[in-house]
Coordinates of C-alpha atoms and ligand atoms in Angstrom, one line a residue:
X1 CA 108.1 103.0 72.9
X2 CA 106.6 100.9 70.2
X3 CA 104.1 102.6 67.9
X4 CA 100.7 101.0 67.3
X5 CA 98.4 101.0 64.2
X6 CA 95.0 99.5 63.7
X7 CA 93.8 98.3 60.3
X8 CA 91.2 96.2 58.6
X9 CA 93.3 95.8 55.4
X10 CA 93.9 92.5 53.8
X11 CA 97.3 91.2 54.6
X12 CA 98.2 91.5 50.9
X13 CA 97.9 95.3 51.3
X14 CA 100.0 95.6 54.4
X15 CA 103.3 97.5 54.1
X16 CA 105.2 95.6 56.8
X17 CA 108.3 93.6 57.5
X18 CA 106.8 90.6 59.2
X19 CA 103.4 89.0 59.8
X20 CA 102.3 87.1 62.9
X21 CA 99.7 84.5 62.4
X22 CA 98.0 82.1 64.8
X23 CA 97.9 78.3 64.5
X24 CA 96.1 75.6 66.5
X25 CA 97.0 72.0 67.2
X26 CA 94.7 69.8 65.1
X27 CA 94.4 66.0 64.9
X28 CA 96.5 65.9 61.8
X29 CA 99.0 68.7 62.5
X30 CA 99.0 72.5 62.7
X31 CA 95.8 74.3 61.6
X32 CA 96.2 77.9 60.4
X33 CA 93.7 80.2 62.1
X34 CA 91.6 83.3 61.1
X35 CA 93.4 86.0 59.2
X36 CA 95.5 83.5 57.2
X37 CA 93.2 82.7 54.2
X38 CA 94.8 85.2 51.9
X39 CA 98.2 83.9 52.9
X40 CA 97.1 80.4 52.2
X41 CA 95.9 81.3 48.7
X42 CA 99.1 83.2 48.0
X43 CA 101.0 80.1 48.9
X44 CA 98.9 78.0 46.6
X45 CA 96.9 76.4 49.4
X46 CA 100.0 74.9 51.0
X47 CA 100.1 76.9 54.2
X48 CA 99.2 74.0 56.5
X49 CA 101.7 71.8 54.7
X50 CA 104.5 74.4 54.9
X51 CA 103.8 74.7 58.7
X52 CA 103.8 71.0 59.2
X53 CA 107.1 70.6 57.2
X54 CA 108.7 73.2 59.5
X55 CA 107.7 71.1 62.5
X56 CA 105.0 73.4 63.8
X57 CA 102.6 71.8 66.1
X58 CA 100.1 74.6 67.0
X59 CA 100.5 73.8 70.7
X60 CA 100.6 76.8 73.0
X61 CA 104.2 78.1 73.1
X62 CA 105.0 76.7 69.7
X63 CA 106.7 79.2 67.3
X64 CA 108.0 78.8 63.7
X65 CA 109.2 81.4 61.2
X66 CA 109.4 81.2 57.4
X67 CA 110.3 83.4 54.5
X68 CA 107.6 83.9 51.8
X69 CA 110.2 84.0 49.0
X70 CA 108.4 86.7 47.0
X71 CA 105.0 85.0 47.0
X72 CA 103.6 87.6 49.3
X73 CA 104.5 91.3 49.9
X74 CA 105.5 90.5 53.5
X75 CA 108.8 88.8 53.5
X76 CA 108.6 86.9 56.9
X77 CA 105.8 85.1 58.6
X78 CA 105.9 84.0 62.3
X79 CA 103.3 81.4 63.3
X80 CA 102.5 81.0 67.0
X81 CA 100.6 78.1 68.6
X82 CA 97.4 78.9 70.5
X83 CA 96.7 75.3 71.7
X84 CA 94.2 72.7 70.6
X85 CA 91.5 73.3 68.0
X86 CA 88.3 74.0 70.0
X87 CA 85.5 73.9 67.5
X88 CA 84.0 70.9 65.8
X89 CA 83.0 72.7 62.6
X90 CA 85.5 74.0 60.1
X91 CA 85.7 77.4 61.9
X92 CA 89.2 78.8 61.9
X93 CA 89.1 80.3 65.3
X94 CA 90.0 78.9 68.7
X95 CA 88.5 79.7 72.1
X96 CA 91.6 80.4 74.2
X97 CA 92.0 82.1 77.6
X98 CA 93.4 85.6 77.3
X99 CA 96.7 84.8 79.0
X100 CA 97.5 82.2 76.3
X101 CA 96.8 84.8 73.7
X102 CA 98.8 87.4 75.5
X103 CA 101.8 85.1 75.8
X104 CA 101.7 83.9 72.2
X105 CA 101.5 87.6 71.1
X106 CA 104.5 88.5 73.3
X107 CA 106.6 85.5 72.2
X108 CA 106.0 86.3 68.5
X109 CA 107.0 90.0 68.8
X110 CA 110.0 89.2 71.0
X111 CA 111.2 86.6 68.4
X112 CA 110.9 89.4 65.8
X113 CA 113.3 91.8 67.6
X114 CA 115.4 93.5 64.9
X115 CA 112.4 93.9 62.6
X116 CA 111.2 97.5 62.3
X117 CA 107.5 96.9 61.5
X118 CA 105.3 93.9 62.4
X119 CA 101.7 93.2 61.7
X120 CA 99.7 90.7 63.8
X121 CA 96.5 88.9 62.9
X122 CA 96.2 87.2 66.3
X123 CA 93.0 89.1 67.1
X124 CA 91.4 87.3 64.2
X125 CA 92.5 83.9 65.4
X126 CA 90.2 83.7 68.4
X127 CA 86.6 83.3 69.0
X128 CA 84.7 85.4 69.8
X129 CA 87.0 88.1 68.4
X130 CA 85.9 90.8 70.9
X131 CA 87.6 93.8 72.6
X132 CA 89.0 91.7 75.5
X133 CA 90.8 89.4 73.0
X134 CA 92.2 92.4 71.1
X135 CA 93.3 93.9 74.4
X136 CA 95.2 90.7 75.2
X137 CA 96.9 90.7 71.8
X138 CA 97.9 94.3 72.2
X139 CA 99.2 94.0 75.7
X140 CA 101.1 90.8 74.9
X141 CA 102.6 92.2 71.7
X142 CA 103.7 95.5 73.4
X143 CA 105.0 93.7 76.5
X144 CA 106.9 91.3 74.2
X145 CA 108.5 94.3 72.4
X146 CA 110.1 95.5 75.6
X147 CA 113.9 95.9 75.8
X148 CA 116.1 97.6 78.4
X149 CA 119.1 99.0 76.6
X150 CA 119.8 102.2 78.5
X151 CA 123.1 100.9 79.8
X152 CA 124.4 99.4 76.5
X153 CA 126.6 101.2 74.1
X154 CA 124.9 100.7 70.7
X155 CA 128.2 100.3 68.8
X156 CA 129.4 97.6 71.2
X157 CA 126.1 95.8 71.4
X158 CA 125.0 93.0 69.0
X159 CA 121.5 93.1 70.3
X160 CA 118.7 93.4 67.9
X161 CA 116.6 96.6 68.5
X162 CA 113.0 96.0 69.6
X163 CA 110.1 96.1 67.1
X164 CA 109.3 99.7 66.4
X165 CA 105.8 99.6 65.1
X166 CA 103.0 97.0 65.4
X167 CA 99.9 96.9 63.2
X168 CA 96.9 95.1 64.7
X169 CA 94.7 93.6 62.0
X170 CA 91.0 93.5 63.1
X171 CA 87.8 92.7 61.3
X172 CA 85.3 95.3 60.2
X173 CA 83.0 94.6 63.1
X174 CA 85.7 95.2 65.7
X175 CA 87.1 98.3 63.9
X176 CA 85.1 101.1 65.5
X177 CA 86.1 100.2 69.1
X178 CA 89.5 99.0 68.2
X179 CA 91.4 102.3 68.4
X180 CA 90.3 102.9 71.9
X181 CA 91.0 99.3 73.0
X182 CA 94.5 99.6 71.6
X183 CA 95.1 103.0 73.3
X184 CA 94.0 101.6 76.7
X185 CA 96.0 98.5 76.3
X186 CA 99.1 100.5 75.3
X187 CA 98.7 102.6 78.5
X188 CA 98.8 99.5 80.6
X189 CA 101.8 98.2 78.6
X190 CA 103.6 101.5 79.1
X191 CA 103.0 101.3 82.8
X192 CA 104.5 97.8 82.9
X193 CA 107.5 99.1 80.9
X194 CA 108.0 101.9 83.4
X195 CA 108.0 99.4 86.3
X196 CA 110.5 97.2 84.4
X197 CA 112.8 100.1 83.6
X198 CA 112.9 101.2 87.2
X199 CA 113.6 97.6 88.5
X200 CA 116.3 97.1 85.8
X201 CA 118.0 100.4 86.5
X202 CA 121.3 99.9 88.4
X203 CA 120.9 100.7 92.1
X204 CA 123.6 103.3 92.1
X205 CA 121.6 105.2 89.5
X206 CA 118.4 105.0 91.4
X207 CA 118.9 106.1 95.1
X208 CA 115.7 107.1 97.0
X209 CA 115.9 110.8 96.0
X210 CA 116.2 110.0 92.3
X211 CA 113.3 107.6 92.4
X212 CA 111.3 110.4 94.1
X213 CA 112.2 112.8 91.4
X214 CA 111.1 110.4 88.7
X215 CA 107.8 109.9 90.5
X216 CA 107.3 113.7 90.7
X217 CA 108.1 114.1 87.0
X218 CA 105.7 111.3 85.9
X219 CA 103.0 112.6 88.2
X220 CA 103.3 116.1 86.9
X221 CA 102.8 114.8 83.3
X222 CA 99.5 113.2 84.0
X223 CA 97.8 115.3 86.7
X224 CA 98.8 113.2 89.7
X225 CA 99.7 115.2 92.8
X226 CA 103.1 114.2 94.2
X227 CA 104.5 115.2 97.6
X228 CA 108.0 114.0 98.7
X229 CA 109.0 113.8 102.3
X230 CA 112.8 114.2 102.8
X231 CA 114.7 113.0 105.9
X232 CA 113.9 116.1 107.8
X233 CA 110.1 115.8 107.2
X234 CA 110.3 112.1 107.9
X235 CA 111.8 112.8 111.4
X236 CA 109.3 115.6 112.1
X237 CA 106.4 113.2 111.3
X238 CA 107.6 110.2 113.1
X239 CA 108.6 107.8 110.4
X240 CA 111.2 105.9 112.4
X241 CA 111.2 102.7 110.3
X242 CA 112.0 104.4 107.0
X243 CA 114.7 106.6 108.7
X244 CA 116.1 103.6 110.6
X245 CA 116.5 101.5 107.5
X246 CA 118.0 104.4 105.6
X247 CA 120.4 105.6 108.2
X248 CA 123.3 103.3 107.2
X249 CA 123.3 104.7 103.7
X250 CA 124.9 107.9 102.3
X251 CA 121.7 108.2 100.2
X252 CA 119.0 109.5 102.4
X253 CA 115.5 108.0 102.5
X254 CA 112.3 109.5 101.1
X255 CA 108.5 108.9 101.4
X256 CA 106.6 109.7 98.2
X257 CA 102.8 110.4 98.3
X258 CA 100.9 110.2 95.1
X259 CA 97.3 111.2 94.7
X260 CA 95.1 110.7 91.6
X261 CA 91.8 112.5 92.0
X262 CA 89.4 112.5 89.0
X263 CA 87.7 115.7 88.1
X264 CA 85.0 116.6 90.6
X265 CA 86.2 114.2 93.3
X266 CA 85.9 115.5 96.9
X267 CA 89.4 116.3 97.9
X268 CA 88.5 115.7 101.6
X269 CA 86.8 112.3 101.0
X270 CA 88.6 109.0 101.7
X271 CA 90.5 107.5 98.7
X272 CA 88.7 104.5 97.1
X273 CA 92.0 102.7 96.8
X274 CA 95.4 103.3 98.5
X275 CA 98.5 101.5 97.4
X276 CA 101.7 101.1 99.3
X277 CA 104.9 99.8 97.6
X278 CA 108.2 98.7 99.2
X279 CA 111.0 100.8 97.8
X280 CA 114.3 99.5 99.0
X281 CA 116.5 100.8 96.2
X282 CA 119.2 98.3 97.2
X283 CA 119.0 95.6 99.9
X284 CA 122.4 94.5 101.1
X285 CA 120.8 93.2 104.3
X286 CA 122.5 95.9 106.3
X287 CA 124.6 94.6 109.2
X288 CA 122.7 91.3 108.9
X289 CA 124.6 91.2 105.6
X290 CA 123.4 89.0 102.7
X291 CA 125.8 86.6 101.0
X292 CA 127.1 87.9 97.7
X293 CA 125.0 85.7 95.5
X294 CA 121.8 86.8 97.2
X295 CA 122.7 90.4 96.7
X296 CA 123.2 90.1 93.0
X297 CA 119.5 90.9 92.2
X298 CA 118.7 93.1 95.2
X299 CA 118.2 96.1 93.0
X300 CA 114.8 94.5 92.5
X301 CA 113.8 95.3 96.0
X302 CA 112.0 98.4 94.9
X303 CA 109.7 96.5 92.6
X304 CA 106.7 97.1 94.8
X305 CA 107.4 100.9 94.7
X306 CA 107.8 100.8 90.9
X307 CA 104.6 98.8 90.4
X308 CA 102.6 101.1 92.6
X309 CA 104.0 104.3 90.9
X310 CA 103.3 102.8 87.4
X311 CA 99.7 101.8 88.4
X312 CA 98.8 105.2 89.7
X313 CA 100.3 106.9 86.6
X314 CA 98.3 104.6 84.3
X315 CA 95.1 105.1 86.4
X316 CA 95.5 108.8 85.7
X317 CA 96.2 108.4 82.0
X318 CA 93.1 106.2 81.8
X319 CA 91.1 108.8 83.8
X320 CA 89.8 106.1 86.2
X321 CA 86.9 107.8 87.9
X322 CA 87.9 107.0 91.5
X323 CA 90.6 108.5 93.9
X324 CA 93.7 106.4 94.0
X325 CA 96.5 107.2 96.4
X326 CA 99.9 105.7 96.9
X327 CA 102.6 105.9 99.6
X328 CA 106.0 104.8 98.6
X329 CA 108.7 104.4 101.3
X330 CA 112.2 104.6 99.8
X331 CA 115.4 103.7 101.5
X332 CA 118.7 102.0 100.8
X333 CA 119.6 99.2 103.2
X334 CA 123.4 99.4 103.8
X335 CA 125.8 98.3 106.4
X336 CA 128.0 101.1 107.9
X337 CA 129.0 102.7 111.2
X338 CA 125.7 104.6 111.1
X339 CA 123.5 101.6 110.3
X340 CA 120.9 100.2 112.7
X341 CA 122.1 97.2 114.7
X342 CA 120.4 93.9 115.6
X343 CA 118.9 94.7 119.0
X344 CA 118.1 98.4 118.2
X345 CA 114.6 99.6 118.8
X346 CA 112.8 101.9 116.3
X347 CA 109.7 104.0 116.9
X348 CA 107.4 103.5 113.8
X349 CA 104.8 105.9 112.7
X350 CA 101.9 105.8 115.2
X351 CA 104.2 105.0 118.1
X352 CA 104.7 101.2 117.8
X353 CA 108.2 100.3 119.2
X354 CA 109.9 97.7 117.1
X355 CA 113.0 95.7 118.1
X356 CA 115.1 95.0 115.0
X357 CA 116.6 91.6 115.5
X358 CA 117.6 91.2 111.8
X359 CA 118.4 94.2 109.7
X360 CA 117.7 92.2 106.6
X361 CA 114.0 92.2 107.5
X362 CA 113.9 95.8 106.6
X363 CA 111.0 95.9 104.2
X364 CA 108.4 95.4 106.9
X365 CA 110.0 98.4 108.8
X366 CA 109.5 100.8 106.0
X367 CA 106.1 99.4 105.2
X368 CA 105.0 99.6 108.8
X369 CA 105.5 103.3 108.6
X370 CA 103.9 103.8 105.2
X371 CA 100.9 101.5 105.9
X372 CA 100.2 103.2 109.2
X373 CA 100.1 106.6 107.4
X374 CA 98.0 105.2 104.5
X375 CA 95.5 103.6 106.9
X376 CA 95.0 107.0 108.6
X377 CA 93.1 108.2 105.5
X378 CA 90.6 105.3 105.9
X379 CA 90.9 104.1 102.3
X380 CA 88.1 101.9 100.8
X381 CA 90.8 99.4 100.1
X382 CA 94.4 99.3 101.1
X383 CA 96.9 97.1 99.2
X384 CA 100.6 96.9 99.8
X385 CA 103.0 95.3 97.4
X386 CA 106.5 94.1 98.3
X387 CA 109.4 91.9 97.4
X388 CA 109.2 91.0 101.1
X389 CA 110.5 87.5 101.8
X390 CA 112.6 84.7 100.3
X391 CA 110.0 82.5 101.9
X392 CA 107.5 83.6 99.2
X393 CA 109.8 81.9 96.7
X394 CA 110.1 78.8 98.8
X395 CA 106.3 78.6 99.1
X396 CA 105.1 79.5 95.6
X397 CA 108.1 79.5 93.3
X398 CA 109.3 82.3 91.1
X399 CA 106.2 83.1 89.1
X400 CA 103.3 83.1 91.6
X401 CA 102.8 86.0 94.0
X402 CA 101.1 85.5 97.3
X403 CA 98.2 87.5 98.6
X404 CA 97.4 87.8 102.3
X405 CA 95.4 90.0 104.6
X406 CA 91.7 90.4 105.2
X407 CA 89.4 88.0 103.3
X408 CA 87.3 90.5 101.3
X409 CA 90.4 92.5 100.2
X410 CA 92.3 89.3 99.3
X411 CA 89.4 88.2 97.2
X412 CA 89.3 91.5 95.3
X413 CA 93.0 91.2 94.5
X414 CA 92.7 87.6 93.4
X415 CA 89.7 88.5 91.2
X416 CA 91.6 91.4 89.5
X417 CA 94.6 89.2 88.9
X418 CA 92.4 86.6 87.4
X419 CA 91.2 89.2 84.9
X420 CA 94.8 90.2 83.9
X421 CA 96.2 86.7 83.8
X422 CA 98.8 87.5 86.5
X423 CA 99.5 84.5 88.8
X424 CA 98.6 85.1 92.4
X425 CA 97.5 82.8 95.2
X426 CA 95.8 83.5 98.5
X427 CA 97.7 82.4 101.6
X428 CA 96.6 82.3 105.2
X429 CA 97.6 84.2 108.3
X430 CA 97.6 81.4 110.9
X431 CA 97.0 83.0 114.3
X432 CA 99.6 81.0 116.1
X433 CA 102.4 82.5 114.0
X434 CA 101.7 86.0 115.4
X435 CA 103.3 85.3 118.7
X436 CA 106.8 84.5 117.2
X437 CA 107.0 88.3 116.8
X438 CA 106.7 89.0 120.6
X439 CA 109.7 91.0 121.7
X440 CA 111.5 90.7 125.0
X441 CA 112.0 94.4 125.2
X442 CA 109.6 96.2 122.7
X443 CA 106.1 96.1 121.4
X444 CA 107.0 93.9 118.5
X445 CA 110.1 92.2 117.0
X446 CA 110.8 92.4 113.3
X447 CA 111.6 88.6 113.0
X448 CA 110.9 85.5 114.9
X449 CA 113.7 85.1 117.5
X450 CA 116.3 82.3 117.2
X451 CA 116.3 82.4 113.4
X452 CA 113.1 80.4 113.0
X453 CA 112.1 80.4 109.3
X454 CA 108.8 78.5 109.6
X455 CA 106.1 80.3 107.6
X456 CA 108.4 83.3 107.0
X457 CA 106.2 84.9 104.5
X458 CA 103.1 84.6 106.8
X459 CA 105.1 85.9 109.8
X460 CA 106.0 89.0 107.7
X461 CA 102.4 89.6 106.8
X462 CA 101.5 89.3 110.5
X463 CA 104.0 92.0 111.2
X464 CA 102.4 94.3 108.6
X465 CA 98.9 93.5 110.0
X466 CA 99.9 95.2 113.3
X467 CA 99.9 98.5 111.4
X468 CA 96.4 98.2 109.8
X469 CA 93.4 99.0 112.0
X470 CA 90.9 96.1 112.0
X471 CA 88.2 98.0 110.1
X472 CA 90.4 98.7 107.0
X473 CA 90.1 96.2 104.1
X474 CA 93.7 95.3 103.5
X475 CA 95.6 93.0 101.3
X476 CA 99.4 92.4 101.2
X477 CA 101.1 91.0 98.1
X478 CA 104.5 89.4 98.4
X479 CA 106.1 89.1 94.9
X480 CA 109.7 88.5 95.9
X481 CA 110.1 85.9 93.2
X482 CA 107.8 87.1 90.4
X483 CA 109.2 90.7 90.3
X484 CA 112.3 89.4 88.7
X485 CA 112.9 86.8 86.0
X486 CA 116.3 85.3 86.5
X487 CA 115.8 82.8 83.7
X488 CA 115.2 83.1 80.0
X489 CA 112.4 85.2 78.6
X490 CA 109.0 83.4 78.1
X491 CA 105.7 84.6 76.7
X492 CA 105.6 88.4 77.2
X493 CA 108.0 88.2 80.1
X494 CA 111.6 89.4 79.5
X495 CA 114.7 88.6 81.5
X496 CA 115.2 90.8 84.6
X497 CA 112.4 93.1 85.9
X498 CA 109.0 91.7 84.9
X499 CA 106.6 94.5 85.9
X500 CA 104.2 92.0 87.4
X501 CA 101.3 93.3 89.5
X502 CA 101.0 96.6 87.6
X503 CA 98.2 95.4 85.5
X504 CA 96.5 93.8 88.4
X505 CA 96.6 97.0 90.5
X506 CA 95.2 99.0 87.6
X507 CA 92.5 96.4 87.1
X508 CA 91.7 96.7 90.8
X509 CA 91.2 100.5 90.4
X510 CA 89.0 99.9 87.4
X511 CA 86.9 97.3 89.2
X512 CA 86.4 99.6 92.1
X513 CA 85.4 102.4 89.7
X514 CA 83.0 100.0 88.0
X515 CA 81.3 99.1 91.3
X516 CA 81.0 102.7 92.5
X517 CA 79.8 104.0 89.1
X518 CA 76.2 105.4 89.4
X519 CA 73.9 102.8 87.9
X520 CA 72.1 104.2 84.9
X521 CA 68.4 104.4 85.4
X522 CA 66.6 101.2 84.3
X523 CA 64.5 101.9 81.2
X524 CA 61.1 103.0 82.3
X525 CA 58.5 100.7 80.7
X526 CA 55.2 102.1 79.8
X527 CA 52.7 99.5 80.4
X528 CA 49.1 99.9 79.5
X529 CA 46.9 103.0 79.9
Ligands
BES601 N1 114.3 91.8 100.0 C1 114.3 90.6 100.7 C2 113.4 89.5 100.2 C3 113.7 89.0 98.9 C4 114.4 87.8 98.7 C5 113.3 89.7 97.7 C6 114.6 87.3 97.5 C7 113.6 89.2 96.5 C8 114.2 88.0 96.3 C9 113.9 90.9 102.2 O1 114.2 92.2 102.6 C10 114.7 90.0 103.1 O2 115.9 90.0 103.1 N2 113.9 89.1 103.7 C11 114.5 88.2 104.6 C12 113.7 88.1 105.9 C13 114.3 87.3 107.0 C14 115.5 88.0 107.5 C15 113.3 87.1 108.0 C16 114.5 86.8 103.9 O3 113.6 86.5 103.2 O4 115.5 86.1 104.0
MN602 MN1 116.2 92.4 103.3
ZN603 ZN1 114.4 93.7 101.2

């Protein structure tokens, strides 16, 4: 984990190995932003010229690096672009959206891998320089420092180690609140890192029982109750979907229940928020086997589970004052002599009989069980998260998650994502697509017969909807593409597991807590008499 420091020191007094500064795109070239005046003086007033000579533009995504050649105590400066100059006067701050700031912060720290200590002035580069801006800089910087090196031999790796310590330079006015802002942002970044680690872990190292143990360990550390149902308990309690999907594997399935209850919460009351996360630790497709290429990244099929676990752990660490529950169905989808066959019928939790026409549509089978169980507690809001369909990627690409479900719930998720800068988009549940799931022999089929792919993501959501009673506010997030970055790193997003949705789920919990917080009494005004 990267250490964090907050300071109001001048950059001349910083004992650090590299300095990150913000620049904007001005009419006549790059414009150095707030926090760079001392640097400019030390360079004899030539900072803007040096940046222009290096080819810096100041546009969002721009990044240049230069050595200070002994003119400053800090040997390396990295300048990142924050986009166009936004003020008319000679104010050296830009008004940028938080995600631009987060991405620039992340790109700078990632570019500095191999540097032990980094200081960043980006919180001074924006206007107004408030706590939300600082939070974006901290989140972006820490997310950009992430690396997954667990399975590399150090002596055989030429990878530069991630930045070890980041100092956030803030102004005197921001200083009193800054330490808490940094602490909270670091908890969110830790949670994203946990989700990334779990997704990146090789599937042979993370069978259902091991995931469940990890969940139990993290829960115990932060005061979250964790219960694990093994295959025997799953059979006793009628979880036929989880058992069916898991039966082809030598690694038995699990269902993990997490419960975060703030001090004083009524243990019998309904949870304010219940999360459900798809935890297929490896998806081979089962007997409806995937082609080799499609299987290469199927260790990512537990990203929903990882995201949900990480969000609950973070909610507890932040002491979010509402009850947050999670149900995490875990199974490995493998072909074998014991595996379910296309044509088999499974009895899901609550008694729904499901005909499995395609064993590769396994996520909805484990989720049907878990969602039915979660809904029985009548949560104030139920959100499931899954790498559910390739159709999500066809519809929205690799970086935008889809949100479906009941309107109010979808709106809450979209609003929370808007606050965290995570890309999500609402999608419909066209009623006519429901009937493709009519089965010739059972209550419901798990795919449209005859291999129809039309609206595949929406059909999957229809399947899940069958397990949520009408009165429950429910949203379903399909993040098949966004959970994994197959391309090069960008902004604060590394290659591999991205940890998307964790911050949105956490924001959702905080928003619900904010709404339900008892309003403070309005000031009584004494008028007359
Ligand atoms: N885990 C996959 C979906 C997926 C695809 C996740 C790509 C991440 C990247 C899911 O279990 C699956 O195989 N879905 C099938 C459903 C089909 C059989 C109706 C799909 O999308 O092809
Ligand atoms: Mn599948
Ligand atoms: Zn799957």
